[in-house]
Amino acid sequence: MAKNEPILEVENFNVEFWVDGVWYPAAINMNFTVSPGEVLAIVGESGSGKSTTAMGLMGLLADNARTSGSVRVKGVEMLNQPASVLRKFRGKEVAYIFQEPMTALNPVYTVGFQIVEVLRNHFEMGPEVARERAIELLTMVEIPDPVKSFDKYPHQLSGGQRQRAMIAQSLACDPALLIADEPTTALDVTVQAEILDLMRNLKDDLNSAVLLITHDMGVVADLSDRIMVMKDGLTVEENTSDVIFNRPKHPYTKSLLASVPKLGSVKIRKLDAGSANSQPVLEVQDLVIEYPKRGRIPAFRAVDGVSFSIQPGEILGLVGESGSGKTTVGRAAIGLLPVHSGSIKVLGKEIAGASMKELSAIRQQTGIVFQDPASSLNPRLPIGESIGEPIFLAGLAKGDELNNRVEDLLDSVELPRSYRNRYPHELSGGQKQRVGIARALALSPNLLIADEPTSALDVSVQARFLDLLQELQDQLKFACLFITHDIGVVDILSHRIAVMQYGKLVEIGTRDQILNKPQDIYTKTLLAAVPVPDPKEQKKRRE
């Protein structure tokens, strides 16, 4: 292969899915190349065909899909190759960072074993050497305590740590082409900055080509050389990063850029004076949560002495790096984790030590949107049943009335009613997340715990969803604990912001105080790491 020849060449590439006796196109007539040392970003809304295109390139689609056209990696045709040929390319020449680390990592093996397996599959390497290299890779992606993390299972890591473990696995063989499907979705801004540096170093040091699929325009501004914009399976615009950000031609590209949240651009939301003086919906006092000792892994204090409260109709944004304990607090607030000490009250009722019957009554007043939409939906249930299940189990509706409620909920999260008969695997990441949100709102809860609900949503859908959440919240007046690493989202939604680091609450205050006058050094670092959707500005900030 000549020095400057493209590593990836895609010509007239189509992907179709066979659903209910009809072929539905998901990617139509795609043409693009990616050269050594170049980053091509594919952007667009969820369901536009970005991930489908990337999965189709390496034959990773479901059985009901068919592909046509040509896909060449280093001059070798990939389409219709036997699995044995594709296996030699996957991992070694082409590495894939998947969107959902929980479903991409094998739950029954430790993360260390999974990295070692990749290394030993592609290189002649003894177990000890492979172990050393795996720990080196885990160190490189800045997983806390890499030697201990080597022996941990995926469920023992936070969302962001799982994402880093998967990135370490993808980089194990120094691939010529890295396909990164939302590689920073589950990562907080500081780790995201480090991962982007890591990917930048990979392309600079190894001259690897990178195909980046993302909805985060800050990440695109930071990393990409060229941008391809997709809508409904078609390429609507392709150009250099500079042209797309500063001189976009297509109306869809313009609307996409207009949806990007910018810090400090939103009016401050005021809370009703009445709700500020009423009984808190959620009251957390000196909360301590410990994960007990398991085998060689010692007990771990995930949350240490955290106190805050949320008033009716208030949105409290809880931010911090992955592993800071944010999700742990959210799960404890709905009774999914045992409390070591301290108190959690929902509408005045104590959760710590509550019986299953008491918890069941409390849970009817709370809804939760989980971080990982794919693993929180039952793969065997159509999504209409998943959404209607809480209403049916609570005995609130059945038959036609239940059907109407499900259709109303699908309308509220802007999904077509026909989707009620689809299964989770037939939906994009962002669509699955919207199903999770509809299910959480099914019982009109007093408290909504939203754990990274916008992490799988592209910017335009995210903007619509945040508007929708504000409208629903103004209408239903539910209190909300909004857990996220996306400070732009917190800026739009929150009345107050709480910042966590290493299990402790380091700062809490109004949105204005935290974003404009932060006191803690950690909060200042967090704000400085937020990528800006402007290639020139982002380059300056990085340097």
Coordinates of C-alpha atoms in Angstrom, one line a residue:
M1 CA 0.0 0.0 0.0
A2 CA 1.4 3.4 -1.0
K3 CA 2.3 5.9 1.8
N4 CA -0.6 8.4 1.3
E5 CA -3.2 6.1 0.0
P6 CA -6.5 6.1 2.1
I7 CA -6.7 3.4 4.8
L8 CA -10.5 3.2 4.4
E9 CA -12.3 3.6 1.0
V10 CA -16.1 3.4 0.9
E11 CA -17.9 3.5 -2.4
N12 CA -21.7 3.4 -3.1
F13 CA -22.2 1.7 0.3
N14 CA -25.8 0.8 1.3
V15 CA -27.3 -0.8 4.4
E16 CA -30.8 -2.1 4.5
F17 CA -32.8 -3.9 7.2
W18 CA -35.5 -6.5 6.7
V19 CA -38.4 -5.6 9.0
D20 CA -41.9 -7.1 8.7
G21 CA -41.4 -8.2 5.1
V22 CA -40.0 -4.9 3.8
W23 CA -36.4 -3.8 3.2
Y24 CA -35.8 -0.5 5.0
P25 CA -32.7 1.6 3.9
A26 CA -30.6 2.8 6.8
A27 CA -27.5 4.1 4.9
I28 CA -27.9 5.2 1.3
N29 CA -25.1 5.5 -1.3
M30 CA -22.3 6.4 1.1
N31 CA -19.0 7.6 -0.4
F32 CA -16.0 8.6 1.6
T33 CA -12.3 7.9 2.4
V34 CA -10.1 8.3 5.5
S35 CA -6.4 8.7 5.0
P36 CA -3.5 7.9 7.5
G37 CA -3.3 10.5 10.3
E38 CA -6.8 12.0 9.4
V39 CA -9.9 12.2 11.5
L40 CA -13.3 12.1 9.6
A41 CA -16.2 12.9 11.9
I42 CA -19.7 11.6 11.0
V43 CA -22.4 13.7 12.7
G44 CA -26.2 13.7 12.7
E45 CA -29.2 12.9 14.8
S46 CA -29.7 9.5 16.4
G47 CA -31.3 7.3 13.8
S48 CA -29.6 9.1 10.9
G49 CA -27.5 6.0 10.1
K50 CA -24.1 7.0 11.6
S51 CA -23.5 3.9 13.8
T52 CA -25.2 1.6 11.2
T53 CA -22.7 2.8 8.6
A54 CA -19.8 2.2 10.9
M55 CA -21.0 -1.3 12.0
G56 CA -21.7 -2.3 8.4
L57 CA -18.2 -1.5 7.3
M58 CA -16.8 -4.4 9.4
G59 CA -19.7 -6.8 9.1
L60 CA -21.0 -6.3 12.6
L61 CA -24.7 -5.9 11.8
A62 CA -27.6 -8.1 12.8
D63 CA -28.8 -11.0 10.7
N64 CA -31.7 -9.0 9.2
A65 CA -29.3 -6.5 7.6
R66 CA -27.8 -6.6 4.1
T67 CA -25.0 -4.4 2.7
S68 CA -23.9 -3.6 -0.9
G69 CA -21.2 -1.5 -2.5
S70 CA -17.5 -1.6 -1.7
V71 CA -15.5 -1.2 1.5
R72 CA -11.7 -1.5 1.3
V73 CA -9.3 -1.4 4.2
K74 CA -5.7 -1.1 3.1
G75 CA -6.9 -2.0 -0.4
V76 CA -8.6 -5.3 0.8
E77 CA -12.3 -5.6 0.1
M78 CA -14.2 -6.2 3.3
L79 CA -17.8 -6.9 2.1
N80 CA -18.9 -10.5 1.8
Q81 CA -15.6 -11.8 3.2
P82 CA -15.7 -15.0 5.3
A83 CA -15.6 -14.5 9.1
S84 CA -12.0 -15.9 9.3
V85 CA -10.7 -13.1 7.1
L86 CA -12.7 -10.4 9.0
R87 CA -11.4 -11.7 12.3
K88 CA -7.8 -11.1 11.3
F89 CA -8.6 -7.4 10.4
R90 CA -10.9 -6.7 13.4
G91 CA -8.9 -5.7 16.5
K92 CA -5.5 -5.6 14.7
E93 CA -6.0 -3.4 11.6
V94 CA -9.4 -2.0 12.5
A95 CA -10.4 -1.4 16.1
Y96 CA -13.9 -0.4 17.2
I97 CA -14.9 1.6 20.3
F98 CA -18.6 0.8 20.8
Q99 CA -21.2 3.2 22.0
E100 CA -22.4 1.2 25.0
P101 CA -19.5 -0.3 27.0
M102 CA -21.8 -2.3 29.3
T103 CA -23.1 -4.4 26.4
A104 CA -19.8 -4.5 24.5
L105 CA -17.7 -5.9 27.4
N106 CA -18.3 -9.5 28.4
P107 CA -19.8 -9.4 31.9
V108 CA -18.3 -12.8 33.0
Y109 CA -14.7 -11.9 32.4
T110 CA -12.5 -9.3 34.1
V111 CA -11.5 -6.3 32.0
G112 CA -7.9 -7.3 32.3
F113 CA -8.6 -10.8 30.8
Q114 CA -10.5 -9.2 27.9
I115 CA -7.5 -7.0 27.0
V116 CA -5.1 -9.9 27.4
E117 CA -7.3 -12.0 25.1
V118 CA -7.1 -9.4 22.3
L119 CA -3.3 -9.1 22.6
R120 CA -2.7 -12.9 22.6
N121 CA -5.1 -13.4 19.7
H122 CA -3.1 -11.1 17.4
F123 CA 0.5 -11.4 18.8
E124 CA 2.7 -14.2 20.0
M125 CA 2.8 -13.1 23.6
G126 CA 3.1 -15.0 26.9
P127 CA 0.5 -14.4 29.7
E128 CA 2.8 -12.3 31.9
V129 CA 4.0 -10.0 29.1
A130 CA 0.3 -9.6 27.9
R131 CA -0.7 -8.7 31.5
E132 CA 2.0 -6.1 31.8
R133 CA 0.9 -4.5 28.4
A134 CA -2.8 -4.6 29.5
I135 CA -1.9 -2.8 32.8
E136 CA 0.1 -0.3 30.7
L137 CA -2.9 0.3 28.5
L138 CA -5.2 0.8 31.5
T139 CA -2.7 3.3 32.9
M140 CA -2.6 5.1 29.6
V141 CA -6.4 5.6 29.7
E142 CA -6.1 6.8 33.3
I143 CA -8.2 4.2 35.0
P144 CA -7.8 4.6 38.8
D145 CA -5.5 2.0 40.3
P146 CA -4.9 0.0 37.0
V147 CA -3.4 -3.0 38.8
K148 CA -6.6 -3.5 40.9
S149 CA -8.8 -2.5 38.0
F150 CA -7.2 -5.3 35.9
D151 CA -9.0 -7.9 38.1
K152 CA -12.4 -6.1 38.2
Y153 CA -15.5 -7.1 36.3
P154 CA -17.3 -4.6 34.1
H155 CA -20.2 -4.1 36.6
Q156 CA -17.6 -3.1 39.3
L157 CA -16.5 0.0 37.2
S158 CA -18.4 3.2 36.7
G159 CA -19.8 4.1 33.2
G160 CA -16.8 6.3 32.4
Q161 CA -14.3 3.7 33.7
R162 CA -16.0 1.0 31.5
Q163 CA -15.7 3.3 28.5
R164 CA -12.0 3.8 29.3
A165 CA -11.4 0.0 29.7
M166 CA -13.0 -0.5 26.2
I167 CA -10.8 2.2 24.7
A168 CA -7.7 0.5 26.2
Q169 CA -8.9 -2.8 24.6
S170 CA -9.4 -1.1 21.2
L171 CA -5.9 0.5 21.3
A172 CA -4.2 -2.7 22.3
C173 CA -2.9 -3.6 18.8
D174 CA -2.1 0.0 17.6
P175 CA -4.7 -0.3 14.8
A176 CA -4.4 1.4 11.4
L177 CA -8.0 2.4 11.5
L178 CA -9.9 3.3 14.7
I179 CA -13.7 3.5 14.4
A180 CA -14.9 5.4 17.5
D181 CA -18.6 5.3 17.9
E182 CA -19.5 8.0 20.5
P183 CA -16.2 7.3 22.4
T184 CA -16.7 10.1 24.9
T185 CA -20.5 9.6 25.5
A186 CA -20.1 8.2 29.1
L187 CA -17.0 10.3 30.0
D188 CA -16.9 13.5 32.1
V189 CA -15.2 16.5 30.6
T190 CA -11.8 16.1 32.2
V191 CA -11.4 12.4 31.2
Q192 CA -12.9 13.3 27.8
A193 CA -10.1 15.8 27.3
E194 CA -7.6 13.1 28.2
I195 CA -9.2 10.5 25.8
L196 CA -9.2 13.0 23.0
D197 CA -5.5 13.6 23.6
L198 CA -5.0 9.9 23.6
M199 CA -6.7 9.5 20.2
R200 CA -4.9 12.5 18.9
N201 CA -1.5 10.9 19.9
L202 CA -2.6 7.6 18.3
K203 CA -3.2 9.3 15.0
D204 CA -0.1 11.4 15.2
D205 CA 2.4 8.8 16.5
L206 CA 1.1 5.8 14.6
N207 CA -0.4 7.7 11.6
S208 CA -3.7 5.9 12.2
A209 CA -6.9 6.9 10.5
V210 CA -9.8 7.7 12.8
L211 CA -13.5 7.5 11.8
L212 CA -15.3 9.4 14.6
I213 CA -19.0 9.1 15.1
T214 CA -20.4 11.5 17.6
H215 CA -23.2 14.0 18.4
D216 CA -20.9 16.2 20.6
M217 CA -19.9 19.2 18.4
G218 CA -17.3 20.2 21.0
V219 CA -15.5 16.9 20.5
V220 CA -15.8 17.3 16.7
A221 CA -14.3 20.8 16.9
D222 CA -11.5 19.4 19.0
L223 CA -10.5 16.4 16.9
S224 CA -11.8 16.3 13.3
D225 CA -10.1 17.4 10.1
R226 CA -13.2 16.7 7.9
I227 CA -16.9 16.4 8.8
M228 CA -19.7 14.5 7.1
V229 CA -23.2 15.4 8.1
M230 CA -25.9 12.6 7.8
K231 CA -29.7 12.8 7.9
D232 CA -32.1 9.9 7.3
G233 CA -29.4 7.7 5.9
L234 CA -28.1 10.3 3.4
T235 CA -25.0 12.5 3.4
V236 CA -26.3 16.1 3.3
E237 CA -22.9 17.9 3.5
E238 CA -19.2 17.0 3.7
N239 CA -16.3 19.5 4.1
T240 CA -13.4 20.5 6.2
S241 CA -14.0 21.2 9.9
D242 CA -13.5 24.9 9.4
V243 CA -16.1 25.2 6.6
I244 CA -18.7 23.2 8.4
F245 CA -18.5 25.2 11.6
N246 CA -18.1 28.6 10.1
R247 CA -19.7 28.5 6.6
P248 CA -22.3 25.6 6.6
K249 CA -24.5 25.4 3.5
H250 CA -27.2 22.9 4.3
P251 CA -30.2 24.1 6.5
Y252 CA -29.9 20.8 8.5
T253 CA -26.2 21.5 9.4
K254 CA -27.1 25.0 10.4
S255 CA -29.9 23.8 12.7
L256 CA -27.5 21.1 14.2
L257 CA -25.0 23.8 15.1
A258 CA -27.7 26.1 16.5
S259 CA -28.7 23.3 18.9
V260 CA -25.3 23.1 20.6
P261 CA -25.6 24.3 24.2
K262 CA -23.2 27.1 25.0
L263 CA -22.3 27.9 28.7
G264 CA -23.9 30.9 30.1
S265 CA -26.2 31.6 27.2
V266 CA -29.4 30.6 29.0
K267 CA -31.5 32.8 31.4
I268 CA -31.4 31.7 35.0
R269 CA -34.5 29.6 36.0
K270 CA -36.2 30.8 39.1
L271 CA -37.9 28.5 41.6
D272 CA -41.3 29.2 43.0
A273 CA -41.1 30.9 46.4
G274 CA -43.7 28.5 47.7
S275 CA -41.8 25.4 46.8
A276 CA -38.6 26.8 48.4
N277 CA -40.3 26.7 51.8
S278 CA -42.2 23.4 51.5
Q279 CA -41.1 19.9 52.6
P280 CA -38.1 18.6 50.5
V281 CA -39.0 15.9 48.0
L282 CA -35.6 14.3 48.5
E283 CA -33.5 14.9 51.6
V284 CA -30.0 13.3 51.9
Q285 CA -28.2 13.7 55.3
D286 CA -24.6 12.5 56.0
L287 CA -24.9 9.7 53.4
V288 CA -22.2 7.0 53.4
I289 CA -22.3 4.1 50.9
E290 CA -19.8 1.3 50.9
Y291 CA -19.3 -1.6 48.5
P292 CA -18.4 -4.6 50.7
K293 CA -15.1 -6.6 50.4
R294 CA -15.3 -9.2 47.7
G295 CA -12.6 -11.8 47.3
R296 CA -9.3 -9.9 46.7
I297 CA -11.1 -6.6 46.3
P298 CA -11.2 -4.6 49.6
A299 CA -14.3 -2.7 50.8
F300 CA -14.7 0.6 48.9
R301 CA -16.3 3.8 50.2
A302 CA -18.1 5.2 47.1
V303 CA -20.0 8.0 48.9
D304 CA -18.7 9.8 52.0
G305 CA -20.8 12.2 54.1
V306 CA -23.0 13.7 51.4
S307 CA -25.8 16.1 52.4
F308 CA -28.3 18.0 50.2
S309 CA -32.0 18.4 49.6
I310 CA -34.3 19.0 46.6
Q311 CA -37.5 21.1 46.9
P312 CA -40.7 20.4 44.9
G313 CA -40.3 21.5 41.3
E314 CA -36.6 22.0 41.7
I315 CA -33.9 20.5 39.4
L316 CA -30.6 19.9 41.1
G317 CA -27.7 19.1 38.7
L318 CA -25.2 16.7 40.2
V319 CA -21.9 16.8 38.3
G320 CA -18.4 15.3 38.7
E321 CA -16.0 12.9 37.1
S322 CA -16.9 9.2 36.5
G323 CA -16.2 7.3 39.7
S324 CA -17.0 10.4 41.8
G325 CA -20.1 8.7 43.3
K326 CA -22.9 10.6 41.4
T327 CA -24.7 7.5 40.0
T328 CA -24.3 5.7 43.4
V329 CA -26.2 8.6 45.1
G330 CA -28.9 8.4 42.5
R331 CA -29.3 4.6 42.8
A332 CA -29.4 4.8 46.6
A333 CA -32.1 7.5 46.4
I334 CA -34.5 4.9 44.8
G335 CA -33.5 2.1 47.2
L336 CA -31.3 0.2 44.7
L337 CA -28.2 0.3 47.0
P338 CA -27.9 -0.4 50.7
V339 CA -27.0 2.7 52.9
H340 CA -24.0 2.2 55.2
S341 CA -24.9 5.2 57.4
G342 CA -26.8 8.5 57.2
S343 CA -30.3 9.1 55.9
I344 CA -32.2 9.4 52.6
K345 CA -35.8 10.6 52.8
V346 CA -38.2 10.7 49.8
L347 CA -41.3 12.9 50.6
G348 CA -40.5 12.5 54.3
K349 CA -40.3 8.6 54.2
E350 CA -36.9 7.0 55.2
I351 CA -35.4 4.8 52.5
A352 CA -32.4 3.5 54.5
G353 CA -33.6 0.2 56.1
A354 CA -37.1 0.4 54.5
S355 CA -38.9 -2.9 53.9
M356 CA -39.7 -4.1 50.4
K357 CA -43.4 -3.1 50.8
E358 CA -42.4 0.4 51.9
L359 CA -39.9 0.7 49.1
S360 CA -42.5 -0.4 46.6
A361 CA -44.8 2.5 47.7
I362 CA -41.9 5.0 47.6
R363 CA -40.9 3.8 44.1
Q364 CA -44.4 4.5 42.7
Q365 CA -43.6 8.2 43.4
T366 CA -40.1 8.1 41.8
G367 CA -38.9 7.5 38.3
I368 CA -35.4 6.7 37.1
V369 CA -33.7 7.1 33.8
F370 CA -30.7 4.8 33.7
Q371 CA -27.3 5.7 32.1
D372 CA -27.1 2.7 29.8
P373 CA -30.3 2.5 27.8
A374 CA -29.4 -0.8 26.1
S375 CA -28.9 -2.7 29.3
S376 CA -31.9 -1.2 31.1
L377 CA -34.5 -2.3 28.6
N378 CA -35.7 -5.9 28.4
P379 CA -34.5 -7.2 25.0
R380 CA -37.4 -9.6 24.8
L381 CA -40.2 -7.0 25.3
P382 CA -41.4 -4.7 22.5
I383 CA -40.9 -1.1 23.7
G384 CA -44.6 -0.5 24.1
E385 CA -44.7 -3.2 26.8
S386 CA -41.6 -1.8 28.5
I387 CA -43.2 1.7 28.7
G388 CA -46.6 0.3 29.8
E389 CA -45.3 -2.2 32.4
P390 CA -45.0 0.3 35.4
I391 CA -48.6 1.5 34.7
F392 CA -49.9 -2.1 34.5
L393 CA -48.1 -3.3 37.6
A394 CA -49.3 -0.3 39.6
G395 CA -52.9 -1.3 38.6
L396 CA -53.6 2.2 37.1
A397 CA -54.7 1.1 33.6
K398 CA -55.1 -1.9 31.3
G399 CA -56.5 -2.8 27.8
D400 CA -57.3 0.2 25.6
E401 CA -56.7 2.8 28.3
L402 CA -53.1 1.4 28.8
N403 CA -52.6 1.5 25.0
N404 CA -53.6 5.1 24.9
R405 CA -51.3 6.0 27.8
V406 CA -48.4 4.3 26.1
E407 CA -49.1 6.2 22.8
D408 CA -49.3 9.5 24.7
L409 CA -45.9 8.8 26.3
L410 CA -44.3 7.9 22.9
D411 CA -45.7 11.3 21.6
S412 CA -44.2 13.1 24.6
V413 CA -40.7 11.8 23.9
E414 CA -41.2 12.4 20.1
L415 CA -41.1 8.7 19.0
P416 CA -43.5 7.5 16.3
R417 CA -46.4 5.4 17.8
S418 CA -45.6 2.6 15.4
Y419 CA -42.3 2.1 17.4
R420 CA -44.4 0.5 20.2
N421 CA -44.0 -2.9 18.4
R422 CA -40.3 -2.6 17.8
Y423 CA -37.7 -4.3 20.0
P424 CA -34.8 -2.4 21.7
H425 CA -32.1 -3.8 19.2
E426 CA -34.1 -2.2 16.3
L427 CA -33.6 1.3 17.8
S428 CA -30.6 3.6 17.8
G429 CA -28.9 4.6 21.1
G430 CA -30.7 7.9 21.3
Q431 CA -34.1 6.3 20.5
K432 CA -33.6 3.7 23.3
Q433 CA -32.8 6.5 25.7
R434 CA -36.1 8.2 24.9
V435 CA -37.9 5.0 25.6
G436 CA -36.2 4.9 29.0
I437 CA -37.4 8.5 29.6
A438 CA -41.0 7.7 28.6
R439 CA -41.0 4.7 31.0
A440 CA -39.6 6.8 33.9
L441 CA -42.4 9.4 33.4
A442 CA -45.1 6.7 33.1
L443 CA -46.4 7.0 36.7
S444 CA -46.2 10.9 36.8
P445 CA -43.5 10.7 39.6
N446 CA -42.9 13.4 42.3
L447 CA -39.2 12.7 42.0
L448 CA -37.3 11.9 38.7
I449 CA -33.8 10.6 39.0
A450 CA -32.1 11.2 35.6
D451 CA -28.8 9.4 35.4
E452 CA -27.0 10.8 32.3
P453 CA -30.3 10.9 30.3
T454 CA -28.9 13.0 27.5
S455 CA -25.6 11.1 27.1
A456 CA -26.9 9.0 24.2
L457 CA -28.7 11.9 22.5
D458 CA -27.4 14.0 19.6
V459 CA -27.4 17.8 20.1
S460 CA -30.7 18.5 18.2
V461 CA -32.6 15.7 20.0
Q462 CA -30.9 16.7 23.2
A463 CA -32.1 20.4 22.8
R464 CA -35.6 19.1 22.1
F465 CA -35.5 16.7 25.0
L466 CA -34.3 19.4 27.4
D467 CA -37.1 21.7 26.3
L468 CA -39.5 18.8 26.7
L469 CA -38.2 18.0 30.2
Q470 CA -38.6 21.7 31.2
E471 CA -42.2 21.7 29.8
L472 CA -43.1 18.4 31.6
Q473 CA -41.4 19.7 34.8
D474 CA -43.2 23.0 34.7
Q475 CA -46.5 21.2 34.1
L476 CA -46.1 18.2 36.5
K477 CA -43.9 20.1 39.0
F478 CA -41.7 17.0 39.8
A479 CA -38.4 17.4 41.5
C480 CA -35.4 16.1 39.6
L481 CA -31.9 14.9 40.5
F482 CA -30.2 15.4 37.2
I483 CA -26.9 13.4 37.2
T484 CA -24.6 14.3 34.3
H485 CA -21.0 15.1 33.3
D486 CA -22.3 17.5 30.6
I487 CA -22.0 21.0 32.1
G488 CA -23.8 22.6 29.1
V489 CA -26.9 20.5 30.0
V490 CA -26.7 21.4 33.7
D491 CA -26.5 25.1 32.6
I492 CA -29.7 24.8 30.6
L493 CA -31.8 22.9 33.2
S494 CA -30.7 23.3 36.8
H495 CA -31.8 25.7 39.5
R496 CA -28.9 24.6 41.7
I497 CA -25.7 22.6 41.0
A498 CA -23.8 20.2 43.3
V499 CA -20.2 19.1 42.4
M500 CA -18.8 15.7 43.6
Q501 CA -15.3 14.4 43.7
Y502 CA -14.0 11.1 45.1
G503 CA -17.3 10.4 46.9
K504 CA -17.5 13.8 48.6
L505 CA -19.6 16.9 47.9
V506 CA -17.0 19.7 47.2
E507 CA -19.4 22.5 46.3
I508 CA -23.1 23.3 46.1
G509 CA -24.8 26.5 45.1
T510 CA -27.1 28.2 42.6
R511 CA -26.3 27.7 38.9
D512 CA -24.9 31.2 38.7
Q513 CA -22.6 30.8 41.7
I514 CA -21.1 27.5 40.4
L515 CA -20.7 28.4 36.7
N516 CA -19.6 32.0 37.1
K517 CA -18.0 32.2 40.6
P518 CA -16.8 28.7 41.5
Q519 CA -14.9 28.5 44.8
D520 CA -13.3 25.0 44.6
I521 CA -10.2 24.3 42.4
Y522 CA -11.8 21.1 41.1
T523 CA -15.0 22.9 39.9
K524 CA -12.7 25.4 38.1
T525 CA -10.8 22.5 36.4
L526 CA -14.1 20.9 35.4
L527 CA -15.4 24.1 33.7
A528 CA -12.1 24.7 32.0
A529 CA -12.2 21.2 30.4
V530 CA -15.6 21.8 28.6
P531 CA -14.9 21.6 24.8
V532 CA -16.2 24.6 22.8
P533 CA -18.0 24.0 19.4
D534 CA -15.5 26.2 17.6
P535 CA -12.3 24.6 16.1
K536 CA -10.2 27.8 16.4
E537 CA -11.3 28.6 20.0
Q538 CA -10.9 24.9 21.0
K539 CA -7.3 24.8 19.5
K540 CA -6.4 27.9 21.6
R541 CA -7.8 26.4 24.8
R542 CA -6.1 23.1 24.2
E543 CA -2.7 24.7 23.7

